XYZ file of C-alpha atoms in Angstrom:
725
model
C 98.612 126.215 74.487
C 100.029 123.051 72.992
C 98.601 119.361 72.919
C 101.818 117.297 73.844
C 99.727 113.637 73.349
C 96.634 112.728 71.606
C 95.329 108.825 71.858
C 92.461 107.456 70.231
C 90.343 105.033 72.337
C 88.345 101.979 70.937
C 84.959 101.662 72.857
C 83.142 98.480 72.070
C 81.479 98.409 75.295
C 80.166 101.951 75.283
C 81.569 102.603 78.867
C 82.328 106.325 77.644
C 82.335 109.006 79.012
C 81.527 107.360 81.983
C 84.994 105.265 81.672
C 86.723 108.340 80.957
C 85.651 109.862 84.402
C 86.709 106.611 86.276
C 90.216 107.022 84.727
C 90.756 110.783 85.635
C 89.292 109.613 89.532
C 92.281 107.439 89.512
C 94.855 110.120 88.619
C 93.133 112.829 90.822
C 92.933 110.421 93.544
C 95.781 107.909 93.627
C 98.270 109.452 90.755
C 100.943 106.789 92.822
C 99.719 103.877 90.450
C 101.453 105.871 87.646
C 103.726 108.024 89.108
C 105.652 105.978 91.420
C 107.564 108.575 92.618
C 104.601 109.373 94.418
C 103.323 108.315 97.625
C 99.781 109.333 97.581
C 97.548 112.373 97.737
C 95.277 114.107 100.448
C 91.807 115.249 99.507
C 91.098 118.618 101.181
C 87.976 119.956 100.190
C 85.874 119.529 97.089
C 82.865 122.542 95.773
C 80.552 123.332 93.245
C 81.617 126.429 91.241
C 81.229 128.444 88.146
C 83.675 130.506 86.173
C 82.881 134.163 86.265
C 81.361 135.503 82.779
C 84.122 136.875 79.989
C 82.737 140.371 80.824
C 82.883 140.667 84.402
C 85.016 142.052 86.592
C 84.701 140.047 90.284
C 84.467 136.874 91.253
C 81.717 134.552 90.416
C 82.052 131.784 92.479
C 79.020 129.332 93.890
C 79.863 127.357 96.580
C 77.643 124.135 96.331
C 76.721 121.246 98.915
C 79.245 119.705 100.586
C 80.534 116.423 99.389
C 78.537 114.481 101.952
C 75.371 116.168 100.528
C 75.842 114.938 97.253
C 74.805 111.445 95.972
C 77.858 108.965 95.471
C 77.806 106.685 92.708
C 80.374 104.725 90.347
C 83.863 104.153 91.751
C 87.313 103.943 90.563
C 89.066 101.166 88.222
C 89.862 97.948 90.055
C 93.462 96.563 90.621
C 96.586 99.002 90.255
C 96.325 100.154 86.678
C 100.396 101.586 86.626
C 101.385 97.442 86.913
C 100.885 94.885 84.487
C 99.674 92.231 87.784
C 95.843 90.932 86.866
C 93.332 93.043 88.538
C 92.741 90.722 91.454
C 96.251 91.335 92.655
C 95.912 94.751 93.429
C 92.645 95.706 94.346
C 91.629 98.855 95.268
C 88.421 101.101 93.734
C 85.434 99.465 91.609
C 83.998 101.547 88.789
C 80.165 101.557 87.929
C 78.413 101.038 84.754
C 76.383 103.665 83.644
C 73.156 103.316 83.737
C 70.037 104.653 81.899
C 69.450 107.753 83.370
C 72.475 108.590 85.179
C 74.013 112.163 85.556
C 77.479 111.595 84.132
C 78.760 114.177 86.665
C 78.072 111.534 89.269
C 80.910 109.139 87.728
C 82.870 112.317 87.922
C 82.369 112.907 91.430
C 81.749 109.515 93.166
C 84.908 108.549 93.865
C 86.267 111.108 95.899
C 82.646 110.841 98.041
C 82.553 107.395 98.993
C 85.151 106.853 101.324
C 88.079 108.717 99.988
C 91.135 108.918 101.639
C 91.850 112.573 103.683
C 87.907 113.396 102.966
C 87.312 115.483 105.643
C 85.635 114.000 108.682
C 87.280 110.582 107.275
C 89.468 108.427 109.511
C 92.011 109.057 106.857
C 91.995 112.810 107.095
C 95.784 114.420 107.853
C 97.367 114.835 111.255
C 97.688 119.012 110.562
C 101.157 119.064 109.089
C 100.095 120.814 106.335
C 97.220 123.363 107.109
C 94.504 123.211 104.913
C 94.183 126.746 103.060
C 90.221 127.314 102.434
C 89.283 125.961 99.132
C 86.741 129.075 98.489
C 89.354 131.715 99.216
C 91.278 130.097 97.216
C 88.981 129.701 94.069
C 88.042 133.230 95.126
C 91.506 134.576 93.919
C 91.748 132.455 91.090
C 88.204 133.405 89.650
C 89.437 137.401 90.216
C 92.166 136.759 88.199
C 90.208 134.775 85.534
C 88.243 138.070 85.310
C 90.983 140.615 84.908
C 93.895 139.902 83.607
C 93.995 136.164 82.963
C 91.899 135.725 79.716
C 94.143 133.365 78.239
C 93.209 131.126 81.427
C 89.912 131.397 81.074
C 89.885 130.417 77.250
C 91.979 127.121 78.196
C 89.544 126.165 81.025
C 86.466 126.505 78.812
C 87.465 126.392 75.326
C 89.122 128.548 73.162
C 86.271 131.357 72.355
C 83.778 129.438 74.462
C 83.402 132.237 77.019
C 79.907 132.904 76.370
C 77.627 133.507 79.219
C 76.451 130.010 78.879
C 79.538 128.668 78.892
C 80.427 130.626 82.008
C 77.524 129.503 84.169
C 77.852 125.866 83.508
C 78.623 124.197 86.963
C 82.361 123.008 87.528
C 83.774 120.763 90.408
C 86.815 122.051 91.888
C 89.268 119.721 94.166
C 92.030 120.970 96.455
C 94.633 118.054 96.793
C 97.857 117.608 98.472
C 100.388 115.712 96.166
C 102.705 113.667 98.491
C 106.341 112.694 96.960
C 107.806 109.597 98.020
C 110.604 110.252 101.098
C 113.724 108.552 99.943
C 117.392 109.626 99.324
C 116.674 109.126 95.458
C 113.877 111.790 95.944
C 115.122 115.353 97.345
C 111.668 116.859 96.611
C 109.814 115.701 99.588
C 108.002 118.592 100.696
C 104.070 117.887 99.926
C 102.392 120.234 97.073
C 98.816 121.378 96.400
C 97.070 121.514 93.441
C 93.468 122.573 92.334
C 91.375 120.036 90.249
C 88.902 121.631 87.704
C 86.681 119.108 86.124
C 84.337 120.179 83.521
C 81.899 117.479 83.280
C 79.768 119.260 80.042
C 82.789 119.650 78.015
C 84.825 116.496 79.477
C 87.707 118.433 80.567
C 90.063 118.224 83.593
C 92.082 120.649 84.284
C 95.252 120.695 87.155
C 96.263 123.821 88.359
C 99.790 123.379 90.820
C 99.898 125.534 93.454
C 102.991 127.896 94.667
C 103.436 129.910 97.665
C 104.135 133.478 96.807
C 104.404 135.994 99.380
C 102.862 134.061 102.199
C 100.072 133.687 99.431
C 99.339 130.200 97.520
C 99.090 131.326 93.683
C 98.215 128.869 90.811
C 101.533 128.422 89.071
C 100.862 128.844 85.324
C 103.793 127.376 83.998
C 102.833 123.854 85.104
C 98.844 123.806 84.332
C 97.875 121.039 81.973
C 94.509 119.880 81.322
C 93.070 116.310 79.963
C 90.642 116.173 77.467
C 87.961 113.527 76.132
C 86.425 114.489 72.720
C 84.470 112.643 69.824
C 85.174 112.978 66.288
C 83.547 111.388 63.345
C 82.225 108.341 65.820
C 85.537 108.227 67.683
C 86.689 109.024 70.705
C 90.197 110.496 71.789
C 91.731 111.645 74.915
C 94.273 114.537 74.728
C 96.734 116.442 77.306
C 96.975 120.030 76.753
C 100.010 122.371 78.359
C 98.580 125.860 78.985
C 102.246 127.090 78.431
C 104.803 125.234 77.059
C 107.147 127.635 76.574
C 107.498 128.359 80.538
C 106.782 124.739 81.569
C 108.320 123.820 84.607
C 108.720 120.156 85.497
C 110.430 118.274 88.579
C 109.797 114.842 87.155
C 107.899 114.523 90.695
C 104.894 116.744 91.470
C 105.102 118.448 88.014
C 105.514 115.385 85.195
C 107.505 115.901 81.792
C 105.413 116.991 78.955
C 106.729 113.643 77.373
C 105.469 111.468 80.381
C 102.037 113.305 80.348
C 101.650 112.568 76.489
C 103.232 109.491 76.421
C 102.750 107.306 79.669
C 100.056 109.072 81.417
C 98.111 109.117 78.314
C 98.489 105.682 77.633
C 97.451 104.532 80.547
C 94.230 106.437 80.506
C 93.596 105.367 77.288
C 93.647 101.986 78.839
C 91.588 102.433 82.063
C 88.795 104.255 80.695
C 87.558 101.276 78.730
C 89.552 98.041 80.746
C 87.727 98.772 84.476
C 86.343 96.159 85.810
C 84.053 95.675 89.236
C 86.147 95.753 92.368
C 84.682 96.766 95.314
C 87.891 96.951 97.203
C 88.549 99.395 99.516
C 91.227 102.440 98.629
C 94.914 102.108 99.811
C 95.702 103.087 103.156
C 92.198 104.834 103.731
C 92.185 104.521 107.715
C 95.461 106.021 108.490
C 97.229 109.401 107.394
C 98.904 109.005 104.360
C 102.028 111.874 105.027
C 102.639 110.136 108.693
C 102.934 106.442 106.779
C 105.159 107.897 104.125
C 107.625 109.013 106.938
C 107.144 106.348 109.610
C 107.657 103.568 106.717
C 111.087 105.295 105.676
C 111.920 105.573 108.980
C 111.400 101.711 109.901
C 112.964 100.554 106.306
C 115.906 102.317 107.017
C 116.345 100.802 110.549
C 115.955 97.659 109.607
C 117.076 97.321 106.190
C 119.998 95.354 107.238
C 117.913 92.280 108.329
C 118.080 91.629 104.536
C 121.729 90.861 104.751
C 121.614 88.655 107.363
C 118.196 86.792 106.414
C 118.707 83.056 107.555
C 115.569 81.684 105.962
C 114.922 79.846 102.860
C 112.307 82.685 101.851
C 113.037 86.262 99.985
C 114.149 88.602 102.295
C 113.171 91.436 100.236
C 109.670 90.672 100.164
C 108.929 89.241 103.466
C 111.444 92.296 105.311
C 109.930 94.998 103.676
C 106.309 93.627 103.701
C 106.284 93.434 107.593
C 108.348 96.604 107.776
C 104.923 98.015 106.069
C 102.512 96.285 108.028
C 104.004 97.366 111.276
C 104.203 101.155 109.870
C 100.477 100.848 109.624
C 99.995 99.198 112.991
C 102.102 101.836 114.849
C 100.222 105.127 112.688
C 96.814 103.012 113.553
C 97.482 102.930 117.332
C 99.029 106.173 117.165
C 95.746 107.878 115.800
C 93.788 105.194 118.580
C 95.453 106.845 121.364
C 95.005 110.216 120.660
C 91.006 109.273 119.951
C 91.344 107.915 123.413
C 93.240 110.419 125.072
C 95.844 107.402 126.307
C 99.377 107.475 126.873
C 100.214 103.661 127.275
C 101.529 101.902 124.265
C 98.865 99.228 123.026
C 99.943 95.262 124.004
C 99.661 92.652 121.260
C 99.647 89.342 120.565
C 100.567 88.152 116.933
C 98.841 84.648 116.157
C 100.790 82.525 113.971
C 103.239 84.917 113.710
C 105.815 82.998 111.333
C 109.156 84.626 111.358
C 108.515 87.012 114.301
C 109.516 89.979 112.169
C 106.411 91.970 112.602
C 106.766 91.306 116.223
C 110.479 92.292 116.806
C 109.763 95.498 115.158
C 106.399 96.385 117.346
C 108.062 95.221 120.559
C 111.262 97.476 119.454
C 109.009 100.558 118.893
C 107.846 100.271 122.549
C 104.665 98.211 122.202
C 104.383 95.290 124.861
C 103.404 92.041 122.973
C 104.559 88.395 122.249
C 104.380 86.286 119.293
C 103.373 82.800 118.821
C 103.567 79.936 116.260
C 103.405 76.167 115.781
C 107.232 75.648 114.583
C 109.970 77.682 115.331
C 112.383 79.969 112.939
C 115.772 80.067 112.580
C 116.011 83.609 112.497
C 114.028 84.098 116.211
C 117.758 83.174 117.572
C 118.623 86.759 116.034
C 116.371 89.164 117.908
C 117.116 89.015 121.522
C 115.605 88.928 124.448
C 113.215 91.552 124.272
C 110.837 90.086 121.436
C 109.115 87.380 123.016
C 107.819 84.646 121.043
C 106.749 80.949 121.780
C 106.873 77.905 119.862
C 103.101 76.398 120.735
C 100.197 75.161 118.429
C 97.042 77.201 119.214
C 93.575 75.716 119.373
C 90.868 78.149 119.798
C 89.350 76.964 123.174
C 89.429 78.302 126.788
C 92.708 78.532 127.349
C 93.561 80.208 124.249
C 92.351 83.665 125.698
C 93.959 87.122 126.100
C 92.288 89.053 128.518
C 94.947 91.550 129.378
C 96.045 92.174 125.584
C 94.570 95.260 123.506
C 94.911 93.705 120.094
C 95.190 90.137 118.198
C 97.002 89.908 114.942
C 96.581 87.575 112.295
C 98.945 88.250 109.760
C 98.671 85.218 106.889
C 97.383 83.297 109.889
C 95.862 80.731 107.738
C 93.776 78.257 109.664
C 93.550 80.626 112.306
C 92.065 83.539 110.624
C 88.393 83.090 111.080
C 88.692 82.348 114.877
C 90.761 85.835 115.416
C 87.754 87.841 116.041
C 86.085 85.228 117.947
C 89.134 84.967 120.389
C 89.440 88.982 120.645
C 85.652 89.157 121.545
C 85.804 86.583 124.222
C 89.133 87.453 125.631
C 87.623 90.894 126.833
C 85.363 93.464 126.059
C 88.211 96.073 125.138
C 90.551 93.603 122.864
C 90.560 94.743 119.419
C 91.939 92.762 116.513
C 93.556 93.032 112.870
C 93.713 90.013 110.486
C 95.197 90.103 107.184
C 93.738 87.155 105.332
C 95.644 85.000 102.552
C 94.766 81.237 102.410
C 91.166 80.501 102.330
C 90.424 78.799 105.737
C 86.559 78.454 107.322
C 86.247 77.545 111.313
C 87.087 73.773 110.320
C 88.731 73.096 106.829
C 88.662 75.081 103.728
C 86.857 77.941 102.708
C 84.027 77.343 99.881
C 82.450 80.444 98.642
C 78.752 80.232 98.177
C 78.274 83.136 95.675
C 79.870 82.441 92.007
C 79.469 86.165 91.170
C 82.597 87.029 93.442
C 86.002 86.148 93.263
C 87.052 83.602 95.814
C 89.474 86.562 97.765
C 86.543 88.940 97.788
C 84.134 85.996 98.826
C 86.277 85.066 101.516
C 86.704 88.826 103.090
C 83.208 88.796 103.089
C 83.036 85.634 105.020
C 85.717 86.942 108.032
C 83.914 90.425 107.666
C 80.487 88.622 108.544
C 82.138 86.513 111.255
C 83.183 89.908 112.515
C 80.200 91.559 112.446
C 78.542 88.513 114.240
C 81.451 88.569 116.895
C 80.012 92.368 117.940
C 82.729 94.124 115.889
C 82.676 97.427 114.006
C 84.602 95.872 110.911
C 86.737 98.487 108.870
C 88.427 96.760 105.822
C 91.740 98.452 104.145
C 94.066 97.984 101.574
C 97.975 98.095 102.478
C 100.717 99.286 100.662
C 102.933 95.905 100.445
C 104.264 93.553 97.678
C 101.577 91.044 98.393
C 98.852 89.989 95.884
C 96.478 89.391 98.982
C 96.832 93.372 100.770
C 93.459 93.680 102.349
C 93.435 93.834 106.180
C 89.981 93.673 108.469
C 90.104 95.766 111.635
C 87.940 95.062 114.647
C 88.155 98.516 116.836
C 84.831 99.114 118.628
C 81.975 96.940 119.469
C 78.752 97.527 118.372
C 77.103 96.412 122.061
C 77.399 97.371 125.212
C 79.476 95.769 128.055
C 76.075 94.449 129.467
C 74.913 92.435 126.496
C 77.988 90.226 126.533
C 75.717 87.497 127.459
C 73.504 87.868 124.432
C 76.269 88.264 121.955
C 78.449 85.375 122.946
C 75.348 83.598 122.226
C 74.983 84.682 119.354
C 78.780 83.922 118.205
C 77.938 80.153 119.265
C 75.155 79.767 117.063
C 76.806 81.207 114.345
C 79.580 78.902 114.457
C 77.600 76.118 114.889
C 75.191 76.862 111.799
C 78.717 77.372 110.067
C 79.824 74.187 110.559
C 76.500 72.736 109.778
C 76.543 70.069 113.100
C 74.286 70.138 116.034
C 74.708 71.764 119.214
C 78.547 72.338 120.039
C 79.746 72.568 123.677
C 78.666 75.536 125.360
C 81.364 78.608 125.088
C 83.912 78.671 127.317
C 84.753 80.636 130.676
C 87.700 82.878 130.148
C 91.112 82.301 131.946
C 91.014 83.019 135.655
C 89.507 86.203 136.894
C 88.349 86.956 133.615
C 84.581 87.353 135.072
C 85.598 90.205 136.924
C 87.943 91.910 134.257
C 86.641 95.192 133.086
C 83.990 94.112 130.335
C 84.355 90.540 130.632
C 81.056 90.219 131.260
C 79.398 86.934 132.465
C 78.312 85.400 129.349
C 81.795 83.913 128.224
C 81.430 81.215 131.103
C 78.234 79.803 130.336
C 76.203 78.066 128.144
C 72.211 78.018 127.956
C 70.818 75.559 130.104
C 74.351 75.012 131.966
C 74.333 78.038 134.626
C 78.124 77.987 135.827
C 79.619 75.251 133.721
C 83.033 75.722 132.212
C 83.322 74.265 128.946
C 86.829 72.222 128.247
C 88.091 71.598 125.081
C 87.988 73.096 121.807
C 85.018 75.207 120.759
C 84.315 73.423 117.975
C 85.280 69.860 117.062
C 87.106 69.141 113.750
C 89.840 72.150 114.198
C 93.051 70.963 113.544
C 96.215 73.662 114.182
C 98.929 73.382 111.528
C 101.580 70.492 112.371
C 104.772 71.490 113.400
C 106.601 69.682 110.516
C 106.278 71.717 107.600
C 105.295 69.262 104.478
C 107.621 70.864 101.500
C 104.353 71.806 98.558
C 106.349 73.381 95.913
C 107.110 70.883 93.414
C 110.342 70.652 95.282
C 109.628 66.815 96.163
C 108.273 65.659 92.777
C 109.983 62.695 91.060
C 112.447 63.988 88.847
C 111.374 62.011 86.065
C 107.763 63.182 86.682
C 109.174 67.017 86.427
C 111.280 66.161 83.586
C 108.240 64.397 80.986
C 106.261 67.728 82.331
C 109.017 70.242 81.083
C 109.538 68.680 78.040
C 105.731 68.405 77.306
C 105.562 71.977 77.552
C 108.414 73.005 76.068
C 107.181 71.015 72.745
C 103.978 72.629 73.082
C 106.139 76.491 72.912
C 108.179 75.444 70.506
C 105.048 74.505 68.139
C 105.418 70.683 68.024
C 109.372 70.233 67.246
C 110.697 67.145 68.310
C 112.466 68.287 71.130
C 115.629 65.322 70.979
C 118.827 64.796 72.329
C 121.185 66.700 69.396
C 124.966 67.214 68.805
C 127.606 69.805 70.420
C 126.776 71.531 67.426
C 124.708 74.288 68.286
C 122.161 76.199 65.781
C 122.762 79.540 64.172
C 121.618 81.996 66.449
C 119.656 84.214 63.608
C 117.084 80.774 62.807
C 116.921 80.025 66.728
C 113.431 78.996 67.368
C 112.638 81.238 70.426
C 108.592 79.236 70.538
C 105.043 81.091 71.334
C 103.991 82.674 74.512
C 100.931 81.189 75.819
C 98.639 81.569 78.938
C 99.263 78.846 81.929
C 95.814 77.606 81.095
C 96.363 77.416 77.726
C 99.354 75.136 79.034
C 97.451 73.269 81.096
C 94.711 72.575 78.838
C 96.928 70.221 76.714
C 98.077 68.151 79.822
C 96.403 64.713 81.108
C 94.053 65.035 83.607
C 96.428 62.770 86.328
C 99.443 65.350 85.439
C 96.870 68.340 86.273
C 95.411 66.363 89.889
C 99.411 65.815 90.893
C 100.143 69.497 90.302
C 97.265 70.770 92.159
C 98.133 68.737 95.146
C 101.438 71.399 95.426
C 101.517 75.016 96.175
C 101.271 76.951 92.904
C 101.109 73.909 90.924
C 102.147 73.856 87.322
C 103.414 77.661 87.459
C 105.645 76.751 90.243
C 107.077 73.295 88.309
C 107.712 75.940 85.686
C 109.234 78.947 87.449
C 111.141 76.193 89.200
C 112.862 75.751 86.132
C 114.122 78.945 84.989
C 116.950 77.788 82.896
C 114.241 76.857 80.276
C 111.130 78.770 81.263
C 110.324 82.712 82.034
C 106.851 83.111 83.849
C 105.965 86.260 83.915
C 102.246 87.747 84.635
C 100.585 83.892 84.068
C 102.036 84.115 80.618
C 105.066 81.386 79.785
C 107.775 81.183 77.288
C 111.439 79.756 76.673
C 114.013 81.646 77.909
C 116.078 83.393 75.708
C 119.692 83.866 77.377
C 120.562 86.063 74.885
C 118.258 88.926 76.830
C 119.938 88.054 80.111
C 122.451 89.613 82.377
C 124.478 86.892 84.091
C 125.443 88.295 87.553
C 128.741 86.716 88.142
C 129.653 85.716 84.674
C 132.374 82.912 83.977
C 133.470 84.019 87.520
C 129.998 82.288 89.179
C 130.644 79.450 91.477
C 128.125 78.138 89.812
C 129.416 78.276 86.085
C 129.331 74.832 84.609
C 128.258 73.070 86.774
C 124.870 71.778 85.413
C 124.036 70.749 81.595
C 122.387 73.220 79.332
C 119.091 71.701 78.845
C 118.726 73.780 75.389
C 122.129 72.102 74.278
C 120.520 68.826 75.059
C 116.692 69.524 74.038
C 116.042 72.290 71.861
C 115.764 71.576 68.045
C 118.190 74.380 67.444
C 120.752 73.566 70.458
C 121.649 76.580 72.552
C 121.303 80.067 71.419
C 124.688 80.922 73.066
C 128.234 79.680 72.218
C 129.689 77.185 74.333
C 132.253 79.696 75.943
C 129.359 82.059 76.725
C 126.913 79.770 77.877
C 127.234 79.540 82.033
C 125.806 75.737 81.316
C 127.871 72.878 80.291
C 127.530 71.913 76.777
C 128.261 68.245 77.234
C 129.511 65.983 80.070
C 133.360 66.855 79.122
C 132.577 70.795 80.476
C 130.727 70.045 83.403
C 132.310 71.590 86.657
C 132.182 69.983 90.273
C 129.362 72.098 92.164
C 130.932 74.277 95.026
C 127.970 76.023 96.129
C 124.497 74.270 96.930
C 122.574 77.055 95.126
C 121.964 77.106 91.497
C 123.305 79.473 88.826
C 122.145 83.027 89.426
C 120.482 85.473 86.744
C 118.087 88.136 86.462
C 115.717 88.601 83.951
């Protein structure tokens, strides 16, 4: 046995030991947030058990109650602890603080019991590609070996010399999981691996026992067993990582990490997670679909549509938008495949994407065999590239009796903005069998901007709850999931089934109408509309859609609610690009002066300051910088998308903005893509040469920008100089 890492944990908020188990739950349930070579895990089974007595010769397992029979309490930390982004940018699970009288075992057990992906009986269970062995039989075999010739392993599990009768009888929590590596050319190891996780709450340890196949049977791979341990000494908490057999340790760097990584990177993350968690209330990533299948389908689609990045004609970032839509398409394709299997259907689902934007999601779904179309108020240049099999329409959408889709299976709202809360309503009124998928981004109510009513929630969480409430009021069982996409808004909402039978359609629609009217805060609106021609006779269409109270047989005309305005066809530029040049220059100088500590930013001569004495300035949060700006400037910036942050990011020559922090860019740390061969080389004046108190940190022949008008070259490309941070 060897200790490969030990970290002291400061716990001013008295979060330990519960915080430790919440952190362990992240590593057990979502190891991909720390190990980027993993796609995720499938949790196959969980049992209570006990180790055999040291003097015993036979197995002493005790199968405890099944997971669904035990109480759920506590959750895993919020956000992606493996990244440096704020928690709200990566919403996952929540951690419940310990209350007086709480059993610490509950904190260890709960995250895997409450809606865990892959939990038996849940929608996230795998499709059977890797038949799950029986955990009881695995534990039987392992316990038999412990009682026989594996006493060293028994000591490792219970602590050296601690295998007394009392220790042996303490109840353990045993989990069987399948670790799923990412499938990519860079990761040749693509086969899932199984592992037994043994949590000993009383002793504060979690031991991970990788399994390997030997003569057709699964055995514990003793050369890759390690343990995470929480201890306390002289009033201070410590987390340690121990390896059972360091001289024979085998690491593939993916499923079995290197000892240096375990004792360094993982240990540091665990120490941070266990005291830095907050209440989140978001679902786990990809909890409604099989993660193994998702990994495979995503890689196939990524390879198939990767060339879209090279020919992207829009001004938006192709890397983000292409791979985000590929990930959403993979999710929907698997979701729909699972739905067909559960319903015993073979025909592929039809769809309409409302507010389809660049139309790539429509193109992928159509190319994969699903009949559908996309509608958006504004045509995009990329639409011409898809071909006739991708159906895209340029049209404004107003929620009314003309925007119903009685023959469509699914309505999609991917960042659909003003239409987002209306999509459950449109789906409910289109037909009884119509379902919906929305990925909310910007916060809109039925009319105008959404205003949260509870200050205890974030704006994002409050908006998700509002859209969920809309879907529930419309008669849907609304489910929530978190997608794996390069976006800060990753939570999607799905309405796959109704809460009422088809015969209750009239009452359900009256409930929708009343809810919308109350939400608007106005008097009675026009009665609910009649569906499209033939809608009263379509399957599940219901007669309640065509009439309102006191107006039998009347057909509504116009919008369902006055005041709704679809987005204008001509998109207004609000990324600070249209702000007056003098205003932008003034803000840039003001922020630079603040970062440089109040040194006067005046023009200087062509002689640059000495590099070793060059003032790099401070690093401040955007909130601190905004606090130094006057009210009129802030109000003007707030009218632009992204405000101050966007303005500063639009000046990458001067500033670096990362994770809400801004600092002066040091060009000694930059790697130029093309150097002097760049078409943009010396086509703009160097801001530092003109304004920095110490001038430019680079000599004139190394700086990509002109040190004075004499070095300026005519620009041959409309794009600015290219650099990477």
